Amino acid sequence: GLVFGEYNITGLNNDQTAYVRKVLGMEDAGAYTFEEFRSEYYKLLADGDIIGGFPDVKYDRDKELFSLEMGMKSRPSFRLLLGGNISSTALNQASLALEYKRIGRSSNRYNIYGRFSAFHSSLGAGGRNDFFIGKPFYAEYGFSSNFFNYFRSNYGYLKKGSSN
């Protein structure tokens, strides 16, 4: 099969290129087979943070190896997410989130969100950092604060008042 000896990545900055090389396992590989490349390449593109087309393959007769050229781009880093539920009952709710992704030598994702209703509201923030040191691993963290208002809403049968 095809064995690659050179890898050229264009369209990304130096940190992003280092990240792609780590994810694809190209830093340690001397010669890389097509089957190894294909499996890792699809994993990289599946996350959606990096966009890549069909790689260009060229043969070097002197080295008797193929070179692999990949044109890639990183996707936009901000996302605004809106959602909610409109109901004929008192269970109406809305949600709002902002997510920021950054690809450098590692993949970093940060978010803040809020969910709002008459009965329950919450605010939160969190993040995830993917590292590729030897084996890939990640650290995920978050914080949320919840607020319940049992008496302001028409939810359920709870009423504010005096006991008899």
Short mmCIF file of N, CA and C in Angstrom, two decimals:
data_model
loop_
_atom_site.label_atom_id
_atom_site.label_comp_id
_atom_site.label_asym_id
_atom_site.label_seq_id
_atom_site.Cartn_x
_atom_site.Cartn_y
_atom_site.Cartn_z
N GLY A 1 0.82 -1.19 0.00
CA GLY A 1 0.00 0.00 0.00
C GLY A 1 0.86 1.25 0.00
N LEU A 2 0.20 2.37 0.12
CA LEU A 2 0.88 3.66 0.16
C LEU A 2 1.59 3.86 1.49
N VAL A 3 2.83 4.35 1.42
CA VAL A 3 3.57 4.71 2.62
C VAL A 3 4.04 6.14 2.45
N PHE A 4 3.70 7.00 3.44
CA PHE A 4 4.02 8.42 3.37
C PHE A 4 5.28 8.72 4.18
N GLY A 5 6.12 9.58 3.61
CA GLY A 5 7.34 9.99 4.29
C GLY A 5 7.36 11.47 4.63
N GLU A 6 6.60 12.29 3.88
CA GLU A 6 6.54 13.73 4.13
C GLU A 6 5.09 14.15 4.28
N TYR A 7 4.88 15.14 5.17
CA TYR A 7 3.53 15.62 5.43
C TYR A 7 3.55 17.14 5.41
N ASN A 8 2.77 17.74 4.53
CA ASN A 8 2.70 19.20 4.45
C ASN A 8 1.27 19.63 4.71
N ILE A 9 1.10 20.51 5.70
CA ILE A 9 -0.23 21.00 6.07
C ILE A 9 -0.23 22.50 5.81
N THR A 10 -1.21 22.97 5.03
CA THR A 10 -1.32 24.40 4.73
C THR A 10 -2.67 24.92 5.21
N GLY A 11 -2.75 26.24 5.43
CA GLY A 11 -4.00 26.88 5.79
C GLY A 11 -4.19 27.09 7.28
N LEU A 12 -3.31 26.56 8.12
CA LEU A 12 -3.43 26.70 9.57
C LEU A 12 -2.21 27.44 10.11
N ASN A 13 -2.34 28.04 11.28
CA ASN A 13 -1.18 28.68 11.89
C ASN A 13 -0.26 27.61 12.49
N ASN A 14 0.88 28.01 13.02
CA ASN A 14 1.88 27.05 13.51
C ASN A 14 1.36 26.18 14.65
N ASP A 15 0.63 26.78 15.61
CA ASP A 15 0.08 26.01 16.73
C ASP A 15 -0.97 25.01 16.25
N GLN A 16 -1.83 25.45 15.33
CA GLN A 16 -2.86 24.55 14.80
C GLN A 16 -2.23 23.42 13.99
N THR A 17 -1.18 23.72 13.25
CA THR A 17 -0.49 22.68 12.49
C THR A 17 0.14 21.66 13.44
N ALA A 18 0.74 22.13 14.54
CA ALA A 18 1.31 21.22 15.53
C ALA A 18 0.21 20.35 16.15
N TYR A 19 -0.96 20.94 16.40
CA TYR A 19 -2.09 20.19 16.94
C TYR A 19 -2.51 19.08 15.97
N VAL A 20 -2.66 19.41 14.69
CA VAL A 20 -3.07 18.42 13.69
C VAL A 20 -2.04 17.31 13.58
N ARG A 21 -0.76 17.67 13.58
CA ARG A 21 0.29 16.66 13.51
C ARG A 21 0.23 15.72 14.72
N LYS A 22 -0.06 16.26 15.91
CA LYS A 22 -0.18 15.42 17.10
C LYS A 22 -1.39 14.49 16.99
N VAL A 23 -2.53 15.05 16.60
CA VAL A 23 -3.75 14.25 16.49
C VAL A 23 -3.57 13.13 15.47
N LEU A 24 -2.94 13.45 14.35
CA LEU A 24 -2.75 12.45 13.30
C LEU A 24 -1.58 11.51 13.59
N GLY A 25 -0.82 11.78 14.66
CA GLY A 25 0.30 10.91 15.02
C GLY A 25 1.49 11.04 14.11
N MET A 26 1.65 12.20 13.48
CA MET A 26 2.73 12.39 12.51
C MET A 26 4.04 12.82 13.14
N GLU A 27 4.03 13.20 14.40
CA GLU A 27 5.27 13.66 15.03
C GLU A 27 6.24 12.52 15.26
N ASP A 28 5.72 11.36 15.64
CA ASP A 28 6.57 10.23 15.97
C ASP A 28 6.78 9.30 14.78
N ALA A 29 5.90 9.38 13.80
CA ALA A 29 5.93 8.41 12.70
C ALA A 29 7.06 8.73 11.73
N GLY A 30 7.82 7.72 11.38
CA GLY A 30 8.77 7.86 10.30
C GLY A 30 8.02 7.68 9.00
N ALA A 31 7.53 6.50 8.76
CA ALA A 31 6.69 6.21 7.60
C ALA A 31 5.29 5.91 8.11
N TYR A 32 4.32 6.40 7.40
CA TYR A 32 2.93 6.36 7.83
C TYR A 32 2.13 5.70 6.71
N THR A 33 1.38 4.64 7.00
CA THR A 33 0.61 3.97 5.94
C THR A 33 -0.70 4.71 5.69
N PHE A 34 -1.28 4.45 4.53
CA PHE A 34 -2.54 5.08 4.17
C PHE A 34 -3.65 4.68 5.13
N GLU A 35 -3.69 3.44 5.57
CA GLU A 35 -4.73 2.98 6.48
C GLU A 35 -4.65 3.71 7.83
N GLU A 36 -3.42 3.92 8.33
CA GLU A 36 -3.24 4.67 9.57
C GLU A 36 -3.69 6.11 9.40
N PHE A 37 -3.31 6.71 8.28
CA PHE A 37 -3.68 8.09 8.01
C PHE A 37 -5.19 8.25 7.90
N ARG A 38 -5.85 7.40 7.13
CA ARG A 38 -7.28 7.53 6.88
C ARG A 38 -8.08 7.48 8.19
N SER A 39 -7.76 6.53 9.05
CA SER A 39 -8.47 6.39 10.31
C SER A 39 -8.34 7.65 11.17
N GLU A 40 -7.14 8.15 11.32
CA GLU A 40 -6.90 9.33 12.16
C GLU A 40 -7.45 10.61 11.52
N TYR A 41 -7.38 10.72 10.20
CA TYR A 41 -7.86 11.90 9.48
C TYR A 41 -9.37 12.06 9.67
N TYR A 42 -10.12 10.97 9.56
CA TYR A 42 -11.57 11.04 9.75
C TYR A 42 -11.93 11.39 11.19
N LYS A 43 -11.16 10.92 12.15
CA LYS A 43 -11.39 11.28 13.55
C LYS A 43 -11.20 12.78 13.75
N LEU A 44 -10.16 13.33 13.12
CA LEU A 44 -9.87 14.77 13.23
C LEU A 44 -11.01 15.59 12.66
N LEU A 45 -11.51 15.20 11.49
CA LEU A 45 -12.57 15.97 10.83
C LEU A 45 -13.93 15.78 11.50
N ALA A 46 -14.14 14.68 12.21
CA ALA A 46 -15.44 14.39 12.81
C ALA A 46 -15.84 15.41 13.86
N ASP A 47 -14.88 15.99 14.57
CA ASP A 47 -15.19 16.97 15.60
C ASP A 47 -15.74 18.27 15.01
N GLY A 48 -15.36 18.60 13.79
CA GLY A 48 -15.87 19.79 13.13
C GLY A 48 -15.08 21.05 13.38
N ASP A 49 -14.05 21.00 14.22
CA ASP A 49 -13.24 22.19 14.48
C ASP A 49 -12.29 22.49 13.33
N ILE A 50 -11.87 21.46 12.63
CA ILE A 50 -10.96 21.59 11.49
C ILE A 50 -11.68 21.07 10.25
N ILE A 51 -11.57 21.81 9.15
CA ILE A 51 -12.15 21.41 7.88
C ILE A 51 -11.01 21.09 6.93
N GLY A 52 -11.11 19.97 6.26
CA GLY A 52 -10.08 19.57 5.30
C GLY A 52 -10.71 18.93 4.08
N GLY A 53 -10.10 19.15 2.95
CA GLY A 53 -10.57 18.53 1.72
C GLY A 53 -9.84 17.22 1.47
N PHE A 54 -9.82 16.82 0.22
CA PHE A 54 -9.10 15.60 -0.13
C PHE A 54 -7.60 15.89 -0.15
N PRO A 55 -6.82 15.12 0.57
CA PRO A 55 -5.37 15.32 0.56
C PRO A 55 -4.78 15.03 -0.82
N ASP A 56 -3.70 15.70 -1.13
CA ASP A 56 -3.00 15.51 -2.40
C ASP A 56 -1.80 14.60 -2.14
N VAL A 57 -1.68 13.55 -2.92
CA VAL A 57 -0.60 12.58 -2.74
C VAL A 57 0.34 12.64 -3.95
N LYS A 58 1.65 12.73 -3.67
CA LYS A 58 2.67 12.75 -4.73
C LYS A 58 3.74 11.73 -4.41
N TYR A 59 4.33 11.16 -5.45
CA TYR A 59 5.35 10.12 -5.28
C TYR A 59 6.74 10.71 -5.48
N ASP A 60 7.67 10.42 -4.57
CA ASP A 60 9.07 10.84 -4.67
C ASP A 60 9.89 9.60 -5.07
N ARG A 61 10.36 9.57 -6.30
CA ARG A 61 11.09 8.39 -6.81
C ARG A 61 12.42 8.18 -6.09
N ASP A 62 13.08 9.27 -5.68
CA ASP A 62 14.37 9.14 -5.01
C ASP A 62 14.23 8.46 -3.65
N LYS A 63 13.23 8.87 -2.88
CA LYS A 63 13.02 8.30 -1.55
C LYS A 63 12.13 7.06 -1.56
N GLU A 64 11.47 6.83 -2.68
CA GLU A 64 10.52 5.72 -2.83
C GLU A 64 9.41 5.79 -1.77
N LEU A 65 9.00 7.01 -1.48
CA LEU A 65 7.90 7.26 -0.55
C LEU A 65 6.97 8.30 -1.15
N PHE A 66 5.75 8.33 -0.63
CA PHE A 66 4.78 9.32 -1.06
C PHE A 66 4.80 10.51 -0.11
N SER A 67 4.47 11.69 -0.65
CA SER A 67 4.30 12.86 0.20
C SER A 67 2.80 13.18 0.26
N LEU A 68 2.39 13.71 1.36
CA LEU A 68 0.97 13.99 1.60
C LEU A 68 0.82 15.48 1.84
N GLU A 69 -0.03 16.14 1.05
CA GLU A 69 -0.28 17.57 1.21
C GLU A 69 -1.75 17.77 1.54
N MET A 70 -1.99 18.49 2.65
CA MET A 70 -3.36 18.71 3.11
C MET A 70 -3.63 20.19 3.27
N GLY A 71 -4.66 20.68 2.62
CA GLY A 71 -5.15 22.04 2.82
C GLY A 71 -6.26 22.00 3.86
N MET A 72 -6.10 22.75 4.93
CA MET A 72 -7.08 22.73 6.03
C MET A 72 -7.43 24.14 6.46
N LYS A 73 -8.56 24.26 7.14
CA LYS A 73 -9.00 25.52 7.74
C LYS A 73 -9.59 25.22 9.10
N SER A 74 -9.50 26.19 10.00
CA SER A 74 -10.21 26.03 11.28
C SER A 74 -11.57 26.71 11.14
N ARG A 75 -12.54 26.17 11.85
CA ARG A 75 -13.91 26.71 11.76
C ARG A 75 -14.05 27.94 12.65
N PRO A 76 -15.11 28.71 12.40
CA PRO A 76 -15.36 29.87 13.28
C PRO A 76 -15.43 29.43 14.74
N SER A 77 -14.97 30.30 15.63
CA SER A 77 -14.80 29.88 17.01
C SER A 77 -15.95 30.26 17.95
N PHE A 78 -16.85 31.13 17.55
CA PHE A 78 -17.95 31.52 18.42
C PHE A 78 -19.27 30.91 17.95
N ARG A 79 -20.06 30.43 18.90
CA ARG A 79 -21.41 29.96 18.59
C ARG A 79 -22.37 30.52 19.63
N LEU A 80 -23.50 31.00 19.16
CA LEU A 80 -24.57 31.46 20.03
C LEU A 80 -25.71 30.46 19.88
N LEU A 81 -26.16 29.90 20.99
CA LEU A 81 -27.21 28.89 20.98
C LEU A 81 -28.43 29.44 21.71
N LEU A 82 -29.57 29.41 21.05
CA LEU A 82 -30.82 29.87 21.62
C LEU A 82 -31.82 28.72 21.62
N GLY A 83 -32.62 28.64 22.66
CA GLY A 83 -33.63 27.59 22.72
C GLY A 83 -34.71 27.93 23.70
N GLY A 84 -35.70 27.07 23.76
CA GLY A 84 -36.76 27.30 24.71
C GLY A 84 -37.94 26.38 24.48
N ASN A 85 -38.94 26.58 25.29
CA ASN A 85 -40.17 25.81 25.21
C ASN A 85 -41.33 26.75 25.49
N ILE A 86 -42.27 26.84 24.55
CA ILE A 86 -43.46 27.65 24.76
C ILE A 86 -44.61 26.68 24.96
N SER A 87 -45.30 26.87 26.07
CA SER A 87 -46.33 25.92 26.47
C SER A 87 -47.60 26.66 26.86
N SER A 88 -48.71 25.95 26.87
CA SER A 88 -49.97 26.55 27.33
C SER A 88 -50.06 26.51 28.85
N THR A 89 -49.08 25.92 29.51
CA THR A 89 -49.04 25.88 30.97
C THR A 89 -47.99 26.87 31.47
N ALA A 90 -47.69 26.81 32.73
CA ALA A 90 -46.70 27.71 33.32
C ALA A 90 -45.28 27.20 33.13
N LEU A 91 -45.07 26.20 32.31
CA LEU A 91 -43.75 25.59 32.15
C LEU A 91 -42.95 26.18 30.98
N ASN A 92 -43.21 27.43 30.61
CA ASN A 92 -42.44 28.09 29.56
C ASN A 92 -41.01 28.27 30.05
N GLN A 93 -40.07 28.14 29.12
CA GLN A 93 -38.67 28.33 29.50
C GLN A 93 -37.87 28.80 28.29
N ALA A 94 -36.74 29.41 28.56
CA ALA A 94 -35.83 29.89 27.52
C ALA A 94 -34.40 29.52 27.92
N SER A 95 -33.55 29.33 26.91
CA SER A 95 -32.14 29.05 27.19
C SER A 95 -31.27 29.84 26.23
N LEU A 96 -30.11 30.20 26.71
CA LEU A 96 -29.15 30.98 25.95
C LEU A 96 -27.76 30.49 26.33
N ALA A 97 -26.92 30.26 25.31
CA ALA A 97 -25.55 29.81 25.59
C ALA A 97 -24.60 30.45 24.59
N LEU A 98 -23.39 30.67 25.04
CA LEU A 98 -22.32 31.18 24.18
C LEU A 98 -21.15 30.22 24.33
N GLU A 99 -20.64 29.75 23.20
CA GLU A 99 -19.53 28.80 23.21
C GLU A 99 -18.37 29.36 22.40
N TYR A 100 -17.18 29.21 22.91
CA TYR A 100 -15.96 29.67 22.24
C TYR A 100 -15.01 28.48 22.12
N LYS A 101 -14.54 28.22 20.91
CA LYS A 101 -13.57 27.15 20.68
C LYS A 101 -12.28 27.75 20.16
N ARG A 102 -11.19 27.18 20.61
CA ARG A 102 -9.88 27.63 20.15
C ARG A 102 -9.00 26.42 19.94
N ILE A 103 -8.41 26.36 18.76
CA ILE A 103 -7.45 25.30 18.47
C ILE A 103 -6.08 25.94 18.47
N GLY A 104 -5.22 25.42 19.32
CA GLY A 104 -3.82 25.84 19.36
C GLY A 104 -3.01 24.57 19.43
N ARG A 105 -2.10 24.46 20.36
CA ARG A 105 -1.38 23.20 20.56
C ARG A 105 -2.28 22.15 21.21
N SER A 106 -3.40 22.61 21.75
CA SER A 106 -4.44 21.72 22.26
C SER A 106 -5.78 22.30 21.81
N SER A 107 -6.84 21.52 21.99
CA SER A 107 -8.18 21.98 21.65
C SER A 107 -8.84 22.48 22.93
N ASN A 108 -9.37 23.70 22.90
CA ASN A 108 -9.97 24.31 24.08
C ASN A 108 -11.39 24.77 23.75
N ARG A 109 -12.32 24.48 24.65
CA ARG A 109 -13.71 24.87 24.46
C ARG A 109 -14.22 25.45 25.76
N TYR A 110 -14.83 26.65 25.70
CA TYR A 110 -15.34 27.33 26.88
C TYR A 110 -16.79 27.72 26.61
N ASN A 111 -17.63 27.70 27.64
CA ASN A 111 -19.03 28.07 27.44
C ASN A 111 -19.61 28.72 28.69
N ILE A 112 -20.60 29.57 28.44
CA ILE A 112 -21.44 30.11 29.50
C ILE A 112 -22.88 29.92 29.05
N TYR A 113 -23.77 29.68 29.99
CA TYR A 113 -25.15 29.44 29.61
C TYR A 113 -26.11 29.89 30.70
N GLY A 114 -27.34 30.08 30.29
CA GLY A 114 -28.42 30.40 31.22
C GLY A 114 -29.70 29.74 30.76
N ARG A 115 -30.46 29.26 31.71
CA ARG A 115 -31.79 28.69 31.46
C ARG A 115 -32.75 29.41 32.40
N PHE A 116 -33.86 29.84 31.83
CA PHE A 116 -34.77 30.71 32.59
C PHE A 116 -36.21 30.24 32.46
N SER A 117 -36.91 30.16 33.58
CA SER A 117 -38.35 29.91 33.60
C SER A 117 -38.89 30.52 34.90
N ALA A 118 -40.19 30.55 35.01
CA ALA A 118 -40.79 31.13 36.22
C ALA A 118 -40.48 30.29 37.45
N PHE A 119 -40.34 28.99 37.28
CA PHE A 119 -40.11 28.08 38.40
C PHE A 119 -38.63 27.85 38.69
N HIS A 120 -37.82 27.73 37.65
CA HIS A 120 -36.41 27.35 37.82
C HIS A 120 -35.54 28.13 36.84
N SER A 121 -34.45 28.66 37.32
CA SER A 121 -33.45 29.32 36.47
C SER A 121 -32.07 28.83 36.88
N SER A 122 -31.16 28.81 35.91
CA SER A 122 -29.78 28.40 36.24
C SER A 122 -28.81 29.17 35.37
N LEU A 123 -27.64 29.38 35.92
CA LEU A 123 -26.53 30.01 35.22
C LEU A 123 -25.32 29.09 35.38
N GLY A 124 -24.50 29.03 34.35
CA GLY A 124 -23.34 28.16 34.45
C GLY A 124 -22.23 28.56 33.52
N ALA A 125 -21.07 28.00 33.76
CA ALA A 125 -19.90 28.21 32.93
C ALA A 125 -19.07 26.94 32.99
N GLY A 126 -18.33 26.68 31.93
CA GLY A 126 -17.50 25.47 31.93
C GLY A 126 -16.53 25.48 30.77
N GLY A 127 -15.81 24.39 30.67
CA GLY A 127 -14.84 24.27 29.60
C GLY A 127 -14.33 22.86 29.47
N ARG A 128 -13.60 22.66 28.39
CA ARG A 128 -12.96 21.37 28.14
C ARG A 128 -11.66 21.64 27.39
N ASN A 129 -10.59 20.99 27.84
CA ASN A 129 -9.29 21.09 27.19
C ASN A 129 -8.84 19.69 26.80
N ASP A 130 -8.58 19.49 25.50
CA ASP A 130 -8.10 18.21 24.98
C ASP A 130 -6.59 18.32 24.78
N PHE A 131 -5.86 17.37 25.34
CA PHE A 131 -4.41 17.35 25.26
C PHE A 131 -3.94 16.10 24.52
N PHE A 132 -2.84 16.21 23.83
CA PHE A 132 -2.28 15.08 23.10
C PHE A 132 -0.82 14.93 23.48
N ILE A 133 -0.60 14.42 24.68
CA ILE A 133 0.74 14.15 25.19
C ILE A 133 0.82 12.65 25.33
N GLY A 134 1.47 12.00 24.40
CA GLY A 134 1.44 10.54 24.37
C GLY A 134 0.07 10.09 23.93
N LYS A 135 -0.75 9.68 24.87
CA LYS A 135 -2.15 9.31 24.59
C LYS A 135 -3.03 10.54 24.77
N PRO A 136 -4.07 10.66 23.96
CA PRO A 136 -4.97 11.81 24.14
C PRO A 136 -5.76 11.70 25.44
N PHE A 137 -5.95 12.83 26.11
CA PHE A 137 -6.81 12.90 27.29
C PHE A 137 -7.39 14.31 27.36
N TYR A 138 -8.41 14.48 28.21
CA TYR A 138 -9.01 15.79 28.34
C TYR A 138 -9.36 16.09 29.79
N ALA A 139 -9.50 17.38 30.06
CA ALA A 139 -9.97 17.86 31.36
C ALA A 139 -11.23 18.66 31.09
N GLU A 140 -12.30 18.30 31.77
CA GLU A 140 -13.57 19.00 31.62
C GLU A 140 -14.00 19.53 32.99
N TYR A 141 -14.50 20.74 33.03
CA TYR A 141 -14.84 21.37 34.29
C TYR A 141 -16.05 22.27 34.09
N GLY A 142 -16.74 22.55 35.16
CA GLY A 142 -17.91 23.41 35.05
C GLY A 142 -18.43 23.84 36.40
N PHE A 143 -19.26 24.84 36.35
CA PHE A 143 -19.90 25.40 37.54
C PHE A 143 -21.31 25.77 37.15
N SER A 144 -22.27 25.49 37.99
CA SER A 144 -23.64 25.95 37.74
C SER A 144 -24.28 26.35 39.05
N SER A 145 -25.17 27.29 38.94
CA SER A 145 -25.92 27.77 40.08
C SER A 145 -27.40 27.72 39.70
N ASN A 146 -28.20 27.13 40.56
CA ASN A 146 -29.62 26.97 40.28
C ASN A 146 -30.46 27.79 41.25
N PHE A 147 -31.54 28.34 40.73
CA PHE A 147 -32.44 29.16 41.51
C PHE A 147 -33.85 28.62 41.33
N PHE A 148 -34.52 28.30 42.42
CA PHE A 148 -35.89 27.81 42.38
C PHE A 148 -36.80 28.83 43.02
N ASN A 149 -37.92 29.10 42.40
CA ASN A 149 -38.92 30.00 42.97
C ASN A 149 -40.23 29.23 43.04
N TYR A 150 -40.50 28.67 44.19
CA TYR A 150 -41.69 27.83 44.35
C TYR A 150 -42.98 28.66 44.44
N PHE A 151 -42.86 29.94 44.80
CA PHE A 151 -44.07 30.70 45.08
C PHE A 151 -44.41 31.74 44.01
N ARG A 152 -43.48 32.13 43.15
CA ARG A 152 -43.76 33.15 42.14
C ARG A 152 -44.46 32.57 40.93
N SER A 153 -44.32 31.28 40.68
CA SER A 153 -44.88 30.68 39.49
C SER A 153 -46.22 30.01 39.79
N ASN A 154 -46.90 29.63 38.76
CA ASN A 154 -48.16 28.89 38.88
C ASN A 154 -47.90 27.40 38.73
N TYR A 155 -46.73 26.97 39.04
CA TYR A 155 -46.35 25.57 38.88
C TYR A 155 -46.83 24.76 40.08
N GLY A 156 -47.55 23.74 39.83
CA GLY A 156 -47.98 22.86 40.92
C GLY A 156 -49.05 23.49 41.79
N TYR A 157 -49.14 23.01 43.02
CA TYR A 157 -50.19 23.46 43.92
C TYR A 157 -49.64 24.21 45.13
N LEU A 158 -48.41 24.67 45.08
CA LEU A 158 -47.84 25.40 46.20
C LEU A 158 -48.34 26.83 46.20
N LYS A 159 -48.78 27.29 47.35
CA LYS A 159 -49.25 28.68 47.46
C LYS A 159 -48.64 29.29 48.71
N LYS A 160 -48.35 30.55 48.62
CA LYS A 160 -47.84 31.28 49.78
C LYS A 160 -49.05 31.69 50.62
N GLY A 161 -48.96 31.48 51.87
CA GLY A 161 -50.09 31.87 52.72
C GLY A 161 -49.88 31.40 54.14
N SER A 162 -50.89 31.59 54.95
CA SER A 162 -50.79 31.19 56.35
C SER A 162 -51.38 29.80 56.53
N SER A 163 -50.92 29.14 57.57
CA SER A 163 -51.44 27.81 57.86
C SER A 163 -52.59 27.94 58.87
N ASN A 164 -53.57 27.11 58.78
CA ASN A 164 -54.72 27.15 59.69
C ASN A 164 -54.61 26.15 60.77
#
